[in-house]
Coordinates of C-alpha atoms in Angstrom, one line a residue:
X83 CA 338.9 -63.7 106.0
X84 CA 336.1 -63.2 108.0
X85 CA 336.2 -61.2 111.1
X86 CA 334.8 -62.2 114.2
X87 CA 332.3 -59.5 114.7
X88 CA 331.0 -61.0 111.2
X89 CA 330.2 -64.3 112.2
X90 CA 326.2 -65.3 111.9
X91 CA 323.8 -65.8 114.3
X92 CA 324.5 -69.4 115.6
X93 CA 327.3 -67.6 117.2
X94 CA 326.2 -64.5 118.7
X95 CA 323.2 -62.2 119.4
X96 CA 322.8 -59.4 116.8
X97 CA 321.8 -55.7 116.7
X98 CA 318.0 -55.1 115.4
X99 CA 316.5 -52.6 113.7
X100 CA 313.7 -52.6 116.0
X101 CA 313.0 -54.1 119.6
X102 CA 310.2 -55.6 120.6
X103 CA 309.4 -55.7 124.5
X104 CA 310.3 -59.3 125.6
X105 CA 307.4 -61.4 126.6
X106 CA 307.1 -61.7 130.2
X107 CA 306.8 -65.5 130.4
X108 CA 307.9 -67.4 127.2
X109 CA 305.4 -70.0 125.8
X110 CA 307.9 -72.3 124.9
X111 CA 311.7 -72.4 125.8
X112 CA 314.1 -72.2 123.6
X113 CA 316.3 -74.8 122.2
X114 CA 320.0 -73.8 122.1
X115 CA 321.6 -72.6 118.3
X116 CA 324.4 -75.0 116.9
X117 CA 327.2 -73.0 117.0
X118 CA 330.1 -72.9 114.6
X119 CA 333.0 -70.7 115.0
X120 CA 334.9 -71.4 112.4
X121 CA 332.8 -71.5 109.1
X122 CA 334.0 -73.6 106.1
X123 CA 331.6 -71.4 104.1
X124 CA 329.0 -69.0 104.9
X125 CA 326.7 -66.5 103.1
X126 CA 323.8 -64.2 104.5
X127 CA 320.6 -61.8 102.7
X128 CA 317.9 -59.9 103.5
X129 CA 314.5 -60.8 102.3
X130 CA 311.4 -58.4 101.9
X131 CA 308.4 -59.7 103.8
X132 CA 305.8 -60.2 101.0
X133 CA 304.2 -63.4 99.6
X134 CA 307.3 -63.5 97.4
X135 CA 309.8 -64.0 100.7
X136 CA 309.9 -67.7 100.2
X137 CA 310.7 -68.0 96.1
X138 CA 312.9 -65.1 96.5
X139 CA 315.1 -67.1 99.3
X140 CA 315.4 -70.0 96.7
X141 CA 316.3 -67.9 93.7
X142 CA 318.9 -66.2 96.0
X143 CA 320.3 -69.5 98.1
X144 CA 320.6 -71.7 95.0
X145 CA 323.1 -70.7 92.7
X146 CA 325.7 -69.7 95.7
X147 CA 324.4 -73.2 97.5
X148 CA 324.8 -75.1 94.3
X149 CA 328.7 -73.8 93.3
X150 CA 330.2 -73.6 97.2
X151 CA 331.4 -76.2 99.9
X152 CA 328.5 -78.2 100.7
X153 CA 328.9 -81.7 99.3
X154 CA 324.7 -82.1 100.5
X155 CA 321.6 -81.8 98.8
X156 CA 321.5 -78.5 97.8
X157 CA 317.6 -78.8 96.6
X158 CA 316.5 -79.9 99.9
X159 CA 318.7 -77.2 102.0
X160 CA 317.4 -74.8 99.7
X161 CA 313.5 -76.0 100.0
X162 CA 314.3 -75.8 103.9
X163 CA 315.1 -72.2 103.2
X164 CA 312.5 -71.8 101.5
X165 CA 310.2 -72.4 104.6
X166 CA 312.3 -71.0 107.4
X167 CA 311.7 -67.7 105.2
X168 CA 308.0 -68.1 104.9
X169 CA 306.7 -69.6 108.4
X170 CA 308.9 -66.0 109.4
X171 CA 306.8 -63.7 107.2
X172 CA 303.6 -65.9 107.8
X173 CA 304.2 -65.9 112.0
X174 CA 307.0 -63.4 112.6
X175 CA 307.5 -60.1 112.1
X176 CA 309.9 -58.1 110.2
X177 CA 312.3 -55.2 111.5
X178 CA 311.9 -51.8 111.0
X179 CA 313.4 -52.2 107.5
X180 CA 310.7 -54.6 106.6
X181 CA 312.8 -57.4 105.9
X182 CA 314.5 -60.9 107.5
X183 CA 317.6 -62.0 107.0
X184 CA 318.4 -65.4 105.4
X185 CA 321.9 -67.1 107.1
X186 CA 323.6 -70.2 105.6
X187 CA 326.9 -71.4 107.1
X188 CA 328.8 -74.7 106.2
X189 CA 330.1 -76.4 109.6
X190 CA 334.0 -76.5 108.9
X191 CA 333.9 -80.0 111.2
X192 CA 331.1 -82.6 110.2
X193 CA 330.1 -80.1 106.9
X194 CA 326.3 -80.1 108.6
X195 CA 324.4 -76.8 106.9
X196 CA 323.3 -74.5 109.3
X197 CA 320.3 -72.8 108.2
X198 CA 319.1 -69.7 110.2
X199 CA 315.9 -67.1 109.8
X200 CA 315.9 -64.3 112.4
X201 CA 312.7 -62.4 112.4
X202 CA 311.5 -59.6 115.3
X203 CA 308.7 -61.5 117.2
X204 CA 310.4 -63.3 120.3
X205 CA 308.4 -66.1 120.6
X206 CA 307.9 -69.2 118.8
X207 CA 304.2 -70.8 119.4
X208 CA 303.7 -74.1 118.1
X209 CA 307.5 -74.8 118.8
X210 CA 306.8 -78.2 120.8
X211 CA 304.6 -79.7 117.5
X212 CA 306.6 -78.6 115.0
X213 CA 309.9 -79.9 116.8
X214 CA 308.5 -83.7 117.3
X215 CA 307.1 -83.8 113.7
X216 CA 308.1 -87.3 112.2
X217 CA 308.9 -86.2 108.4
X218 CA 306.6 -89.2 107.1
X219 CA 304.6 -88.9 103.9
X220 CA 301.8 -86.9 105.1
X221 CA 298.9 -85.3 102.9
X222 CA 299.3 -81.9 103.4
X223 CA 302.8 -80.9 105.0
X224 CA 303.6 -77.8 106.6
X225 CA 306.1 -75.9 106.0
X226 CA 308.3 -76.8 109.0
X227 CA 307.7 -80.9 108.1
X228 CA 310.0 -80.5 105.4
X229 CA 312.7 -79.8 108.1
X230 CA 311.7 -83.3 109.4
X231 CA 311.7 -85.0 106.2
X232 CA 315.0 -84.1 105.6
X233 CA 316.5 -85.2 109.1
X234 CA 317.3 -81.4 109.7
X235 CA 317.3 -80.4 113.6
X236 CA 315.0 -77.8 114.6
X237 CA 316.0 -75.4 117.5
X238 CA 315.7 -71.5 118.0
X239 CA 316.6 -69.0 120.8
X240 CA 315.9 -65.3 121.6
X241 CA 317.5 -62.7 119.5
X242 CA 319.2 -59.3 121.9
X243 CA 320.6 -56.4 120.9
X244 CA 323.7 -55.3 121.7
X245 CA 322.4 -53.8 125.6
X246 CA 320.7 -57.4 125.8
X247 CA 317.5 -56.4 125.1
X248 CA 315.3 -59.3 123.7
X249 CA 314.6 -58.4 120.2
X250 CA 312.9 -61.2 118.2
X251 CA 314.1 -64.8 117.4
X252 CA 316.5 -66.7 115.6
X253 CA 315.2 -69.8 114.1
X254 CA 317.7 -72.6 112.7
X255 CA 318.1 -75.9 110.9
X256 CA 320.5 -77.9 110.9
X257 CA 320.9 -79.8 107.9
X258 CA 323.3 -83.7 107.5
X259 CA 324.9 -84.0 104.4
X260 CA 323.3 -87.7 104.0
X261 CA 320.5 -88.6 106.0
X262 CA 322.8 -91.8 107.3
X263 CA 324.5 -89.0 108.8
X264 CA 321.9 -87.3 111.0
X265 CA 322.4 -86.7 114.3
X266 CA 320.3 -86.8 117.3
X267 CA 322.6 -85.8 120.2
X268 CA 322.8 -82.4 121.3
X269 CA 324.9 -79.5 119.8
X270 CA 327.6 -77.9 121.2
X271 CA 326.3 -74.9 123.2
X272 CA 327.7 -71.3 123.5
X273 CA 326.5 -67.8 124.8
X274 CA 325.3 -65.6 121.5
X275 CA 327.9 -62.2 122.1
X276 CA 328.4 -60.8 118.4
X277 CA 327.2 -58.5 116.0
X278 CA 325.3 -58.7 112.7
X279 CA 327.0 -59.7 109.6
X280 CA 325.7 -57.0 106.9
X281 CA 323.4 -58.7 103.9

């Protein structure tokens, strides 16, 4: 059983490797994490930052995705991954080990997949657009209109250390497991207070 100094990100903030000084006013403000205290399922990695990041989060997510306790579409949550990974290594920044870590957790209650990227820059530009995109067939989609298309909920938050130091971001998804089951009310709320689970 998992302890609770082991739980992911949606439920606590998370010692970095290395701080970065918290902006002084925020571009955007944060939407709150899902938070899940009791996992059904859950699974975590670290991911190099290269050009690579993205395949090697689907190689990684798939077969554990595929065989575990999601009853959802496994190729979409793991596409979603997929991006969260590279829009990190494209617009964040990696800690001191040159790597972010990759979170999935199954939601024990209504079995939504929670998706989460944590990278070290604290601020999420572009946010607002990529937040209200509609997920309709568009030419050229970005990598964060994937999370529309799907019906997946976009939110992130600041990422502290354990003195409370602002130390990058975490970015999550929420994923339904049908898209007649997506949600558009607001997610339960809770302060982030925990540790790091270890990749």
């Amino acid at each position: 059983m998992t302890s609770p100094n082991q739980y992911p990100a949606a439920c606590r903030s998370g010692t970095a490797v290395g701080a970065i000084a918290a902006p002084t006013q925020a571009a955007f403000a944060p939407f709150p994490l899902r938070v899940e205290e009791q996992p059904a399922w859950e699974w975590s990695t670290k991911l190099l930052t290269n050009e690579e990041a993205g395949a090697n989060a689907r190689l990684r997510a798939r077969p554990r995705l595929k065989k575990r306790y999601w009853p959802g579409n496994a190729d979409a949550a793991i596409r979603v991954a997929d991006k969260l990974v590279d829009n990190a290594v494209r617009h964040g920044l990696p800690f001191a080990d040159g790597c972010v870590p990759l979170r999935m957790i199954v939601c024990a209650d209504v079995r939504e997949l929670l998706i989460e990227v944590d990278d070290a820059y604290p601020e999420f530009p572009g946010f607002d657009e990529a937040v209200n995109m509609s997920g309709e067939p568009v030419a050229s989609p970005t990598g964060l209109w994937w999370v529309a298309h799907y019906r997946g909920r976009l939110s992130w938050s600041p990422k502290r250390d354990e003195g409370g130091v602002i130390v990058g971001k975490t970015v999550q998804v929420v994923l339904p497991i049908t898209w007649a089951h997506a949600r558009t009310a607001a997610c339960p709320l809770s302060e982030l207070t925990r540790e790091d689970p270890h990749a």
